[in-house]
Coordinates of C-alpha atoms and ligand atoms in Angstrom, one line a residue:
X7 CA 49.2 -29.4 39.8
X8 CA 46.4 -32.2 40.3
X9 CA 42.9 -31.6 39.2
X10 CA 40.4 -30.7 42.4
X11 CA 39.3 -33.9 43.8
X12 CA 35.9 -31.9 44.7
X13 CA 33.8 -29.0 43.5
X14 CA 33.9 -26.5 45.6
X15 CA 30.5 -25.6 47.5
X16 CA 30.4 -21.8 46.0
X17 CA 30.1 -23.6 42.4
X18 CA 27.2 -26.3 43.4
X19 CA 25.3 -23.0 45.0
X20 CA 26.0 -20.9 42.0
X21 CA 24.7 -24.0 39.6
X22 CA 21.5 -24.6 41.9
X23 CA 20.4 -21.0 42.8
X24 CA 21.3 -19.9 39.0
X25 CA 18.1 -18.4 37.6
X26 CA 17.4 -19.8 34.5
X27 CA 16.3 -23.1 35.6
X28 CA 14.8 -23.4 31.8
X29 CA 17.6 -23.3 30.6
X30 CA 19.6 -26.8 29.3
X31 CA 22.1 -28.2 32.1
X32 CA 25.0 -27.2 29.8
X33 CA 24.2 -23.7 29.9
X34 CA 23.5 -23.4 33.3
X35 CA 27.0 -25.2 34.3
X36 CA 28.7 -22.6 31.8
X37 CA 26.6 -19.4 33.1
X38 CA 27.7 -20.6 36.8
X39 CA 31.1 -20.5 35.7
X40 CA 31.5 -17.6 33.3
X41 CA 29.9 -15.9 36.5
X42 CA 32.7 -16.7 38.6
X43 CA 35.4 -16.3 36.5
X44 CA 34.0 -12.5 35.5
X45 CA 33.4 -11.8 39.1
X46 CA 36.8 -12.7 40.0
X47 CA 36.3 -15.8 42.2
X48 CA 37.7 -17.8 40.0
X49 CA 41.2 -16.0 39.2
X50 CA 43.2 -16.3 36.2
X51 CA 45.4 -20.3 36.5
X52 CA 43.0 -21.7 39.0
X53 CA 42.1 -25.3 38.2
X54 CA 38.8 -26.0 37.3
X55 CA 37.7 -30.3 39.1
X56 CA 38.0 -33.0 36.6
X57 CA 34.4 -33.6 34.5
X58 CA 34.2 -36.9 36.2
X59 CA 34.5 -35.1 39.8
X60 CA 31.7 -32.0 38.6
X61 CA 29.3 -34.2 37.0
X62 CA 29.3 -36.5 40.1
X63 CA 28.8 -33.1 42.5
X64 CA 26.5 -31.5 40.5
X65 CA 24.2 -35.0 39.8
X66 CA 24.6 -34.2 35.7
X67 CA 26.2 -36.3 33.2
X68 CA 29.7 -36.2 32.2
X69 CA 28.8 -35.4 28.8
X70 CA 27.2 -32.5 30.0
X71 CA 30.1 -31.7 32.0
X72 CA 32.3 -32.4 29.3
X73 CA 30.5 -30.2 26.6
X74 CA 30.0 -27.4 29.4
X75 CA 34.0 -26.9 29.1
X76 CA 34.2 -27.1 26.0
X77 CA 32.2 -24.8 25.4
X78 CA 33.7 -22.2 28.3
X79 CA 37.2 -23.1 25.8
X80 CA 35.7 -22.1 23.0
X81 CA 34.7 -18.9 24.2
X82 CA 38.4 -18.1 25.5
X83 CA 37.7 -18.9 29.5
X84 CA 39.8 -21.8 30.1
X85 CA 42.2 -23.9 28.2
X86 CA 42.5 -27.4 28.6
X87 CA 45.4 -29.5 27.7
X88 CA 45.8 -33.7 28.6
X89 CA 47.8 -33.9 31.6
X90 CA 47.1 -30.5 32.7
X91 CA 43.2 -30.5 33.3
X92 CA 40.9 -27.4 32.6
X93 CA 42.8 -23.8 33.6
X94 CA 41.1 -20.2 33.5
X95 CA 42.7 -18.6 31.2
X96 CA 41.9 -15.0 31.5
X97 CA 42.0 -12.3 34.2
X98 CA 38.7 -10.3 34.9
X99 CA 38.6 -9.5 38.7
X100 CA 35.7 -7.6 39.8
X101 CA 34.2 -7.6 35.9
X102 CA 30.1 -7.3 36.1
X103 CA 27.7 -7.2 33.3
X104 CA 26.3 -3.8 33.0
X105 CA 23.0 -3.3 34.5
X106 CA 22.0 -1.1 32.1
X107 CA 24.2 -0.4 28.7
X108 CA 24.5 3.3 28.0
X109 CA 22.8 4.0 25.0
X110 CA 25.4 5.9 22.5
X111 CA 23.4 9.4 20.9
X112 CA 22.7 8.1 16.8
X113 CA 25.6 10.3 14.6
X114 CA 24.3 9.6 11.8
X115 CA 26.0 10.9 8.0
X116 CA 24.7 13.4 6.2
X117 CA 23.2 11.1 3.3
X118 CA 21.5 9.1 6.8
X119 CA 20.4 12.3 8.0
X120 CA 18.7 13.3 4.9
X121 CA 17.4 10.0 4.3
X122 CA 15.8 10.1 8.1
X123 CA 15.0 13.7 7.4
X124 CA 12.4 12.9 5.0
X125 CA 10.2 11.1 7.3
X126 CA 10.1 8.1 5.8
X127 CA 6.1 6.8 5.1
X128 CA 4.5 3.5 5.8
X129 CA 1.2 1.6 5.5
X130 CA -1.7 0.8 7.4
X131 CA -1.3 -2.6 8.9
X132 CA -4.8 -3.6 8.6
X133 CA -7.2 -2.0 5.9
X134 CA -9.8 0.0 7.9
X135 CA -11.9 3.2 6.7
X136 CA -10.8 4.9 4.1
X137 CA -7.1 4.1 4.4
X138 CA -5.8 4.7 1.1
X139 CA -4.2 2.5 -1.4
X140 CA -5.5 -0.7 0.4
X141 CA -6.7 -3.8 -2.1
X142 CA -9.5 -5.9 -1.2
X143 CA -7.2 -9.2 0.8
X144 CA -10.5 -10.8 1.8
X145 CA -11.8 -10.9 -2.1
X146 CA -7.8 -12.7 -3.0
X147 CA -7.9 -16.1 -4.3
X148 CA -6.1 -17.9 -1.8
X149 CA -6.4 -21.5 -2.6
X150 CA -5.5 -20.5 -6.0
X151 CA -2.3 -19.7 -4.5
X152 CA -1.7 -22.1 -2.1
X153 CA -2.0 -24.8 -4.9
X154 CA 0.4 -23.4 -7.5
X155 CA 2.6 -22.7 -4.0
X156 CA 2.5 -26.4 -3.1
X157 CA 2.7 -27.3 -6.7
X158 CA 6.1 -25.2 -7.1
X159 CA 7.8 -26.5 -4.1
X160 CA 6.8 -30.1 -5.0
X161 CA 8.3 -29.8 -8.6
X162 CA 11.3 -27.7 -7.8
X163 CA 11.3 -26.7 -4.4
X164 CA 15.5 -27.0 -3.8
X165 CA 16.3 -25.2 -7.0
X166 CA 13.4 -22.2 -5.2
X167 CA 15.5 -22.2 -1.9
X168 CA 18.8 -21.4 -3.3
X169 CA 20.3 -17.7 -4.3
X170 CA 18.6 -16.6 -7.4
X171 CA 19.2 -14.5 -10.1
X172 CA 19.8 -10.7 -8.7
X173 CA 17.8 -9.2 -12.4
X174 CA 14.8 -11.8 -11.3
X175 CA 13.6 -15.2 -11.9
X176 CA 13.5 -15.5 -15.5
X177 CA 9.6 -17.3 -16.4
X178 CA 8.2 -14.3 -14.2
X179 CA 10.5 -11.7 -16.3
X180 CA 8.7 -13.5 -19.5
X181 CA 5.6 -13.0 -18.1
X182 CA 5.3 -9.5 -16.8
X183 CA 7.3 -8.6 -20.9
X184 CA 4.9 -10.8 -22.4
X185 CA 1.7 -8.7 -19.6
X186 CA 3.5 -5.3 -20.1
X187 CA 3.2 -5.7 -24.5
X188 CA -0.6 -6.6 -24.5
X189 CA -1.9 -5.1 -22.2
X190 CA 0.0 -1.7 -21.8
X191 CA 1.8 -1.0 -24.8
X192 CA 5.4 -1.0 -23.0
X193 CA 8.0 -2.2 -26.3
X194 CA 10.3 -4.1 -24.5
X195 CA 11.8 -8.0 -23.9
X196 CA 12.3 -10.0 -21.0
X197 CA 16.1 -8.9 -20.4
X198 CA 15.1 -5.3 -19.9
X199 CA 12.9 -6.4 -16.7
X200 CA 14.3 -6.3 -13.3
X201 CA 12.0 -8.1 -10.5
X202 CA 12.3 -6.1 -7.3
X203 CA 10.8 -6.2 -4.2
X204 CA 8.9 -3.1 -4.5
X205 CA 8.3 0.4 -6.4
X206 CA 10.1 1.9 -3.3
X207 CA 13.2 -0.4 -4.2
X208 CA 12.9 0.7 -7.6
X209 CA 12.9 4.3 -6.9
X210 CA 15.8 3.9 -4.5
X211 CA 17.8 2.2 -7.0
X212 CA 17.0 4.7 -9.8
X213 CA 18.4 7.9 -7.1
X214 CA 21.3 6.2 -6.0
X215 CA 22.1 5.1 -9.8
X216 CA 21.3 8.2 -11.5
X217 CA 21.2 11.4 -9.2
X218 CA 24.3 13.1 -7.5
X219 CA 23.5 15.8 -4.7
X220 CA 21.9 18.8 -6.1
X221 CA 20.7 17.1 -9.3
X222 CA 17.3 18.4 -10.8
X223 CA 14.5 16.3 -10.4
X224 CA 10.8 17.3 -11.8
X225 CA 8.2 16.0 -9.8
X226 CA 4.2 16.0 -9.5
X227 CA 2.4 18.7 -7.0
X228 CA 0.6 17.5 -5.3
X229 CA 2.2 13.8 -6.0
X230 CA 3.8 10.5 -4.2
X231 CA 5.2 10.7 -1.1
X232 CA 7.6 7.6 -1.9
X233 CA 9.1 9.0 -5.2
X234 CA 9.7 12.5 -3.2
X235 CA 11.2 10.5 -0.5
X236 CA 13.6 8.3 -2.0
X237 CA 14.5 11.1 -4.6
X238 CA 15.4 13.6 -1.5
X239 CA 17.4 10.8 0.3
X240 CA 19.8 10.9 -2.7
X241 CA 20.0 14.8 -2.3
X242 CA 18.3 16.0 -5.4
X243 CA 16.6 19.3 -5.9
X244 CA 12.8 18.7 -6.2
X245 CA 10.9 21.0 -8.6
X246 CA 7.4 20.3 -7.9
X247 CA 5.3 20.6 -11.1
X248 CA 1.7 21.9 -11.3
X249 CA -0.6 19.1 -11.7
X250 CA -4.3 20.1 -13.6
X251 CA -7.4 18.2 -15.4
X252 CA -4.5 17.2 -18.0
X253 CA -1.8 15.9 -15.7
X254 CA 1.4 17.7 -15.3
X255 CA 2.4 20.6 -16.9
X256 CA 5.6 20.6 -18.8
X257 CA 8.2 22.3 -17.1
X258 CA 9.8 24.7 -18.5
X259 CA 13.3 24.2 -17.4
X260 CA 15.4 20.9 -17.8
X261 CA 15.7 17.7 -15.0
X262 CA 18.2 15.0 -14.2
X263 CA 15.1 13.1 -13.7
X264 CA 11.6 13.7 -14.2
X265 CA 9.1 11.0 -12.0
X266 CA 5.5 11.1 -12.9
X267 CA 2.7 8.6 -12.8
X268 CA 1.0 9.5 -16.1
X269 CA -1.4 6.8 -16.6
X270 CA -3.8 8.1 -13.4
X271 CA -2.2 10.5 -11.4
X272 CA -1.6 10.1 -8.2
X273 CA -3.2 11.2 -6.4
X274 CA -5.4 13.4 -8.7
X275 CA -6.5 11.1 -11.2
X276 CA -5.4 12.5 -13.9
X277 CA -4.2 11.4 -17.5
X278 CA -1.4 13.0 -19.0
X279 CA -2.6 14.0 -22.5
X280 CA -0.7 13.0 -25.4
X281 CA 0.7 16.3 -26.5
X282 CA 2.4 16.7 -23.0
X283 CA 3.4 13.2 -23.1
X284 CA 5.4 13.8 -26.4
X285 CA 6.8 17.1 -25.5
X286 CA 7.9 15.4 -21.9
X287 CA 9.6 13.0 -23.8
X288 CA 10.9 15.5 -26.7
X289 CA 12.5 17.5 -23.2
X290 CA 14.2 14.5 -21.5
X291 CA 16.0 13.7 -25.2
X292 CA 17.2 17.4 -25.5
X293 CA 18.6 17.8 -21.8
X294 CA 19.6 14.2 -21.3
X295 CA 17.2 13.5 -18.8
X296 CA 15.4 10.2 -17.4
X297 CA 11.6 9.8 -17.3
X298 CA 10.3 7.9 -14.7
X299 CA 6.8 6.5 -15.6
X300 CA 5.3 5.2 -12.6
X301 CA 2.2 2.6 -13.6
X302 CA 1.3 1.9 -10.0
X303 CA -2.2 1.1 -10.7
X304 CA -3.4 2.1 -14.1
X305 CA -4.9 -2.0 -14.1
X306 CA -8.0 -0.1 -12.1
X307 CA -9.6 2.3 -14.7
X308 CA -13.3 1.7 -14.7
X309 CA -14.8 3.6 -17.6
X310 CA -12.8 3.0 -20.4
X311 CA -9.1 1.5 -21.0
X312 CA -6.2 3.3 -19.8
X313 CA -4.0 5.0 -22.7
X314 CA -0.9 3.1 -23.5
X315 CA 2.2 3.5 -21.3
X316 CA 4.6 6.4 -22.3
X317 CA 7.3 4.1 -22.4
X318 CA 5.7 3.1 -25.8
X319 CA 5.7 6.4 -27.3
X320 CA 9.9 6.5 -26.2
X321 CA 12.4 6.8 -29.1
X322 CA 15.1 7.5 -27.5
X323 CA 15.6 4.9 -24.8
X324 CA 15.0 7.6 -22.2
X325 CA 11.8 6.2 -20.4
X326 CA 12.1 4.0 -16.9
X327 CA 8.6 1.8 -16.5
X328 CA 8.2 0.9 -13.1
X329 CA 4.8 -1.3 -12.0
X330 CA 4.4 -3.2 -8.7
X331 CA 2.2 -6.1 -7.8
X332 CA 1.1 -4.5 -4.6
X333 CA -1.9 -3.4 -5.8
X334 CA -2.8 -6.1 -8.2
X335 CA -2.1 -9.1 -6.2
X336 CA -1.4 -8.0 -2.1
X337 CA 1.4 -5.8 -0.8
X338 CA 3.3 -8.3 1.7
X339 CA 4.2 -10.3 -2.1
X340 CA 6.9 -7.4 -2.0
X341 CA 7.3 -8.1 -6.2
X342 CA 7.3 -5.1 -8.3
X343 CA 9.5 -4.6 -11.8
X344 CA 11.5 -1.7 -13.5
X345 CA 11.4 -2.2 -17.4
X346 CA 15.4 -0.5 -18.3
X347 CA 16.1 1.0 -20.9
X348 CA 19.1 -1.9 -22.5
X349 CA 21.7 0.4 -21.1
X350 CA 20.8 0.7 -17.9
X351 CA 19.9 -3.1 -17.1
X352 CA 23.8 -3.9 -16.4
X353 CA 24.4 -1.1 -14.0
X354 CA 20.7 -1.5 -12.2
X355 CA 21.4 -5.3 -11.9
X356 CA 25.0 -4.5 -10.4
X357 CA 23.1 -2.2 -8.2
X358 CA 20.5 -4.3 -7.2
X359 CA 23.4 -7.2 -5.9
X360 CA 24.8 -4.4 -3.4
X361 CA 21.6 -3.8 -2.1
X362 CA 19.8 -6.8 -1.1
X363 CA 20.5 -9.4 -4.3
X364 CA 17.3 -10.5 -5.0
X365 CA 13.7 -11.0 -4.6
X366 CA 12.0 -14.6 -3.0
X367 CA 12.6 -17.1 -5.4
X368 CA 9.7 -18.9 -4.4
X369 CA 7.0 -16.2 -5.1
X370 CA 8.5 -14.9 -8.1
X371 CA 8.2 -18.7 -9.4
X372 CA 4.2 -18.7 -7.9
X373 CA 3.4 -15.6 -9.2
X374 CA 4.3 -16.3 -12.9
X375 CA 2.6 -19.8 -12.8
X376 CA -0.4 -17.2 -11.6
X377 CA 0.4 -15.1 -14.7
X378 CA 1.5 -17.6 -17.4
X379 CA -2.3 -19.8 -16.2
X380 CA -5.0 -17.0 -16.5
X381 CA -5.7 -16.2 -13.0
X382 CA -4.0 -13.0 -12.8
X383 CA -6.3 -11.5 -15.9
X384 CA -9.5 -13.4 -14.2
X385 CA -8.4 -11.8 -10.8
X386 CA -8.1 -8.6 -12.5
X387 CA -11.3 -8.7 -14.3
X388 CA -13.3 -9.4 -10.6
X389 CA -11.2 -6.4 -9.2
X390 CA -11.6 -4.0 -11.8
X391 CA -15.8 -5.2 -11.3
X392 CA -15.6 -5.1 -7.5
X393 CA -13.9 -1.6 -7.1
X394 CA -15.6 0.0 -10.0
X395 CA -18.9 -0.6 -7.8
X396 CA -17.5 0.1 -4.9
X397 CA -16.2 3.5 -6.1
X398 CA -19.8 4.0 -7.5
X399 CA -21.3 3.2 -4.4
X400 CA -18.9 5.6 -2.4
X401 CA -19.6 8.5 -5.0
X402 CA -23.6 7.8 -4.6
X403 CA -23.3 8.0 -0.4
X404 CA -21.1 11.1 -0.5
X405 CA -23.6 12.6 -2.7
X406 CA -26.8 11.6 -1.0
X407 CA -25.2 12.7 2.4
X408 CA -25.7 16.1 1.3
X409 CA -21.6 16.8 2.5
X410 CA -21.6 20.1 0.3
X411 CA -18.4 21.4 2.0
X412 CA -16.0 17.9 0.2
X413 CA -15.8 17.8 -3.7
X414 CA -14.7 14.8 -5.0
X415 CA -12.3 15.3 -7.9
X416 CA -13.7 13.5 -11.5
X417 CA -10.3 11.0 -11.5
X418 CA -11.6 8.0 -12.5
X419 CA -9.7 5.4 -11.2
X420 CA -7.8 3.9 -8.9
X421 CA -7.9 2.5 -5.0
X422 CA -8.9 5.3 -3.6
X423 CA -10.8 8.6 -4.6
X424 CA -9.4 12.5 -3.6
X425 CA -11.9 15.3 -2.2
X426 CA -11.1 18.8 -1.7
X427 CA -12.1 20.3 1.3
X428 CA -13.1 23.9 2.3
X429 CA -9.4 25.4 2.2
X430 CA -8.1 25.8 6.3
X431 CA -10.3 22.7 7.1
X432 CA -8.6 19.7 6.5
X433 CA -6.9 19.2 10.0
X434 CA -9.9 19.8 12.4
X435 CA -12.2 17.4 10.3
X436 CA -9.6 14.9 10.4
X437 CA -9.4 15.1 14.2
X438 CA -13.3 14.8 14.1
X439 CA -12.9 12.2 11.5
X440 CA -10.1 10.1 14.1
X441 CA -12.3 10.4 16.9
X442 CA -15.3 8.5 15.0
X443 CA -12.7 6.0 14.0
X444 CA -12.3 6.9 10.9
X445 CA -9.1 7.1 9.3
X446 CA -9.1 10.1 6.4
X447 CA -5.3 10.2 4.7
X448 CA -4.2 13.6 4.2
X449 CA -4.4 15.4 0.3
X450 CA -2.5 18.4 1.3
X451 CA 0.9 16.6 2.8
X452 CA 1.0 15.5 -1.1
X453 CA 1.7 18.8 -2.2
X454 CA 5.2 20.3 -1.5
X455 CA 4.4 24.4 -1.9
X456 CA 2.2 26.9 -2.3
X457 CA 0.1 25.4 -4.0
X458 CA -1.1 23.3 -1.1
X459 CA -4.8 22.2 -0.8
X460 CA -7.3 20.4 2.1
X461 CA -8.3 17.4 0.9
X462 CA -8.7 13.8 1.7
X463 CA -7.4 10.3 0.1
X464 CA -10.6 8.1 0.7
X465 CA -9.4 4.5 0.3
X466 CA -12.2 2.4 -0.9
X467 CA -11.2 -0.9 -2.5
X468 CA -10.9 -2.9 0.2
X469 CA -14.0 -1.9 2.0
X470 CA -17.0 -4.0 1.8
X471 CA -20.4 -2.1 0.9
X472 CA -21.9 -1.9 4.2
X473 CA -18.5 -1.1 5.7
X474 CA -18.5 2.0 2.9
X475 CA -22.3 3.1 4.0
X476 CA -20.9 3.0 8.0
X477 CA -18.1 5.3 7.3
X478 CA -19.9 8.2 4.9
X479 CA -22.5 8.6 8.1
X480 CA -19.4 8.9 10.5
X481 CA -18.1 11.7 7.8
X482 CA -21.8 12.9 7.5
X483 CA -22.3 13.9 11.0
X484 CA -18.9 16.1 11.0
X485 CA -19.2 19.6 10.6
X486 CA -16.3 21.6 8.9
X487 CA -17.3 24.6 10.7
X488 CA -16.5 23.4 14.5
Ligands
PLP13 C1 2.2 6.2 -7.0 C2 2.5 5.0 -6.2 N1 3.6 4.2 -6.6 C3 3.9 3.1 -6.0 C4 3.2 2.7 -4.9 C5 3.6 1.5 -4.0 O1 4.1 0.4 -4.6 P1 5.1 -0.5 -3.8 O2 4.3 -1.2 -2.7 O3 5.5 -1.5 -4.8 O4 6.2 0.3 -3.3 C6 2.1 3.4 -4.4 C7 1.4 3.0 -3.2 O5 0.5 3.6 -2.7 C8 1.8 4.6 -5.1 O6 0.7 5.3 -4.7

């Protein structure tokens, strides 16, 4: 059969009236015609005009013509073969695009549904009064950064953009061994770090390495949302552990796993004395068990130096350090590490590959520069100043407000400082709280039991001084009574 002579005038309307006019002139030809041929007006062996003929009709090129049906070929709407012009191919008479596509109920399994069950937690976007565990952004050395950034790309910016090593780029693993030894007593060597993107990634990892449904898992009360999270997901069996003045108490009976944050507990405050710390450890080498110490931000003690990480005190290989850099550099880095005990490294690096591979070369690479030069212990030194009097300053406002129904608990650390509140009150002087503007993170959704108590998180770091007078006179003028 010959090829049309002419386009016929349904196509040139179709072309001109078709919508997108932003669209490129290859496009539009191919949405004109997929339109047709789904609508049934073209039918299945009609013969599509010859390039020459449609780019003449429709005033395009014949390149444009010719890559139009080319493209309609790839896609499987016409074939074209020399001597036989441009045929459609398939049948589809009557066939419309759905107006609306019928949105199928989520089944999800059960591990999804426990995982989703949970509630998952996230951040504040922007630091704002007193959202906890905030750094101070606006205090970061940037152009710090942003040199050693340009400095790394210019020196080895292709070797940066390729697939990296799934444990973690090995100069930052140096780094954070060689940070981890001087500063917080943790005995270990570069191949027993794993970079990850985050102390959630590490905790996920650790659950689905370590815990099958039903495992026992010790766990802080009141303690981190995050570890209960990812440790429920995985299907354990949380046994919350009484936290007092000393940390948590040792439980009695024995764990799969036990998570605690021993340095400065979270969100108490704190430290786990060194008896408990030896008789958690003796417990996890009797029953077999794993102790997971999270350091999240024992860098932030302002009165004296924090003890020396448990990990150090481990003979028996049974301890899993975890520390992040959310805190100490800026959350959206996403770099955090898990120091392994050796016989974990292989399988937790195996893990890691299934998961997501690997961290971002490129910060990994800028951040130990930032280590391996000085300006992470300078920035750490200006932090530790900067918080210590901003946490002073907070303490002295509370006070002076003369807010005799919020205690402050003595913890004496961290991002952010805990109150107690008078015991039924916490969610009414939230609301009052909220509709001052004032965000005031819960204490009591820490705790899992009955041993519940109103409190507040008040987030403080990354509040400038006149921003942290503003917000204790909103709190001052609510009244737990109301
Ligand atoms: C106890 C504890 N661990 C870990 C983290 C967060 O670390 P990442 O951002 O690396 O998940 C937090 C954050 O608030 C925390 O409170």
């Amino acid at each position: 059969m010959p090829e049309s002579q002419t386009t016929p005038a349904l196509w040139i309307n179709l072309f001109q009236s078709h919508d997108q006019p932003g669209l490129p002139l290859r496009e539009r030809v191919c949405a004109a015609l997929r339109g047709a041929i789904r609508r049934g007006e073209l039918g299945q062996g009609a013969r599509l005009p010859a390039t020459r003929v449609l780019a003449a009709d429709l005033a395009i090129s014949r390149v444009t013509a010719e890559a139009a049906y080319a493209q309609l070929e790839a896609e499987g709407y016409v074939t074209r073969r020399v001597g036989h012009g441009t045929v459609v191919s398939i049948a589809s008479p009557g066939w419309q695009a759905p107006a609306r596509v019928a949105q199928a109920a989520a089944t999800l399994s059960r591990r999804g549904a426990a995982i989703v069950g949970t509630g998952g937690c996230r951040d504040p976007l922007v630091p704002r009064a007193f959202c906890a565990g905030s750094p101070d952004l606006r205090a970061f050395p940037v152009e710090t950064w942003r040199q050693i950034t340009a400095r790394q790309l210019r020196s080895q910016g292709e070797a940066l953009m390729g697939y990296g090593d799934p444990q973690g780029y090995a100069p930052l693993r140096e780094a954070i061994a060689g940070y981890l030894a001087q500063s917080r007593g943790v005995r270990c060597d570069a191949g027993q770090v794993v970079v990850l993107t985050s102390s959630q990634q590490a905790l996920q990892l650790l659950a689905m390495l370590l815990l099958d449904p039903g495992d026992a898992v010790h766990i802080e009360e009141p303690g981190y949302v995050g570890a209960r999270n990812a440790f429920a997901s995985a299907g354990a069996r949380l046994l919350p552990a009484a936290v007092d003045a000393e940390g948590m108490a040792v439980p009695a009976r024995a764990a799969r796993l036990t998570y605690l944050t021993p340095s400065h507990q979270y969100p108490t405050g704190a430290t786990l004395g060194l008896a408990r710390r030896l008789a958690l450890l003796e417990a996890a080498q009797r029953d077999g068990g794993w102790i997971v110490e999270d350091d999240y931000d024992s860098e932030f003690r302002y009165d004296a130096r924090p003890l020396p990480a448990m990990q150090g005190l481990d003979r028996h290989g049974r301890v899993i350090y975890l520390g992040t850099f959310s805190k100490v550099l800026f959350p959206s880095l996403r770099l955090a590490y898990a120091v392994l005990p050796p016989a974990l490294v292989e399988p937790a690096v195996k893990a890691r590959t299934v998961m997501d591979g690997h961290s971002a070369q490129l910060a990994q690479a800028v951040t130990a520069e930032f280590i391996a030069h000085g300006h992470f212990a300078r920035h750490l030194r200006q932090m530790r100043l900067l918080y210590a009097s901003r946490r002073a300053l907070l303490l002295e406002r509370l006070g002076a407000a003369g807010m005799d129904w919020m205690t402050p608990l003595p913890g004496a650390g961290g991002l952010q400082l805990a109150v107690r509140l008078p015991a039924g009150s916490e969610a009414a002087l939230t609301r009052q709280a909220a509709a001052r503007g004032i965000a005031t993170p819960s204490l009591s959704a820490l705790y899992m039991g009955e041993r519940r108590q109103d409190g507040w998180l008040l987030g403080f770091a990354a509040l400038q001084n006149e921003e942290i007078i503003g917000a204790v006179e909103a709190l001052a003028a609510l009244r737990p009574d109301a």
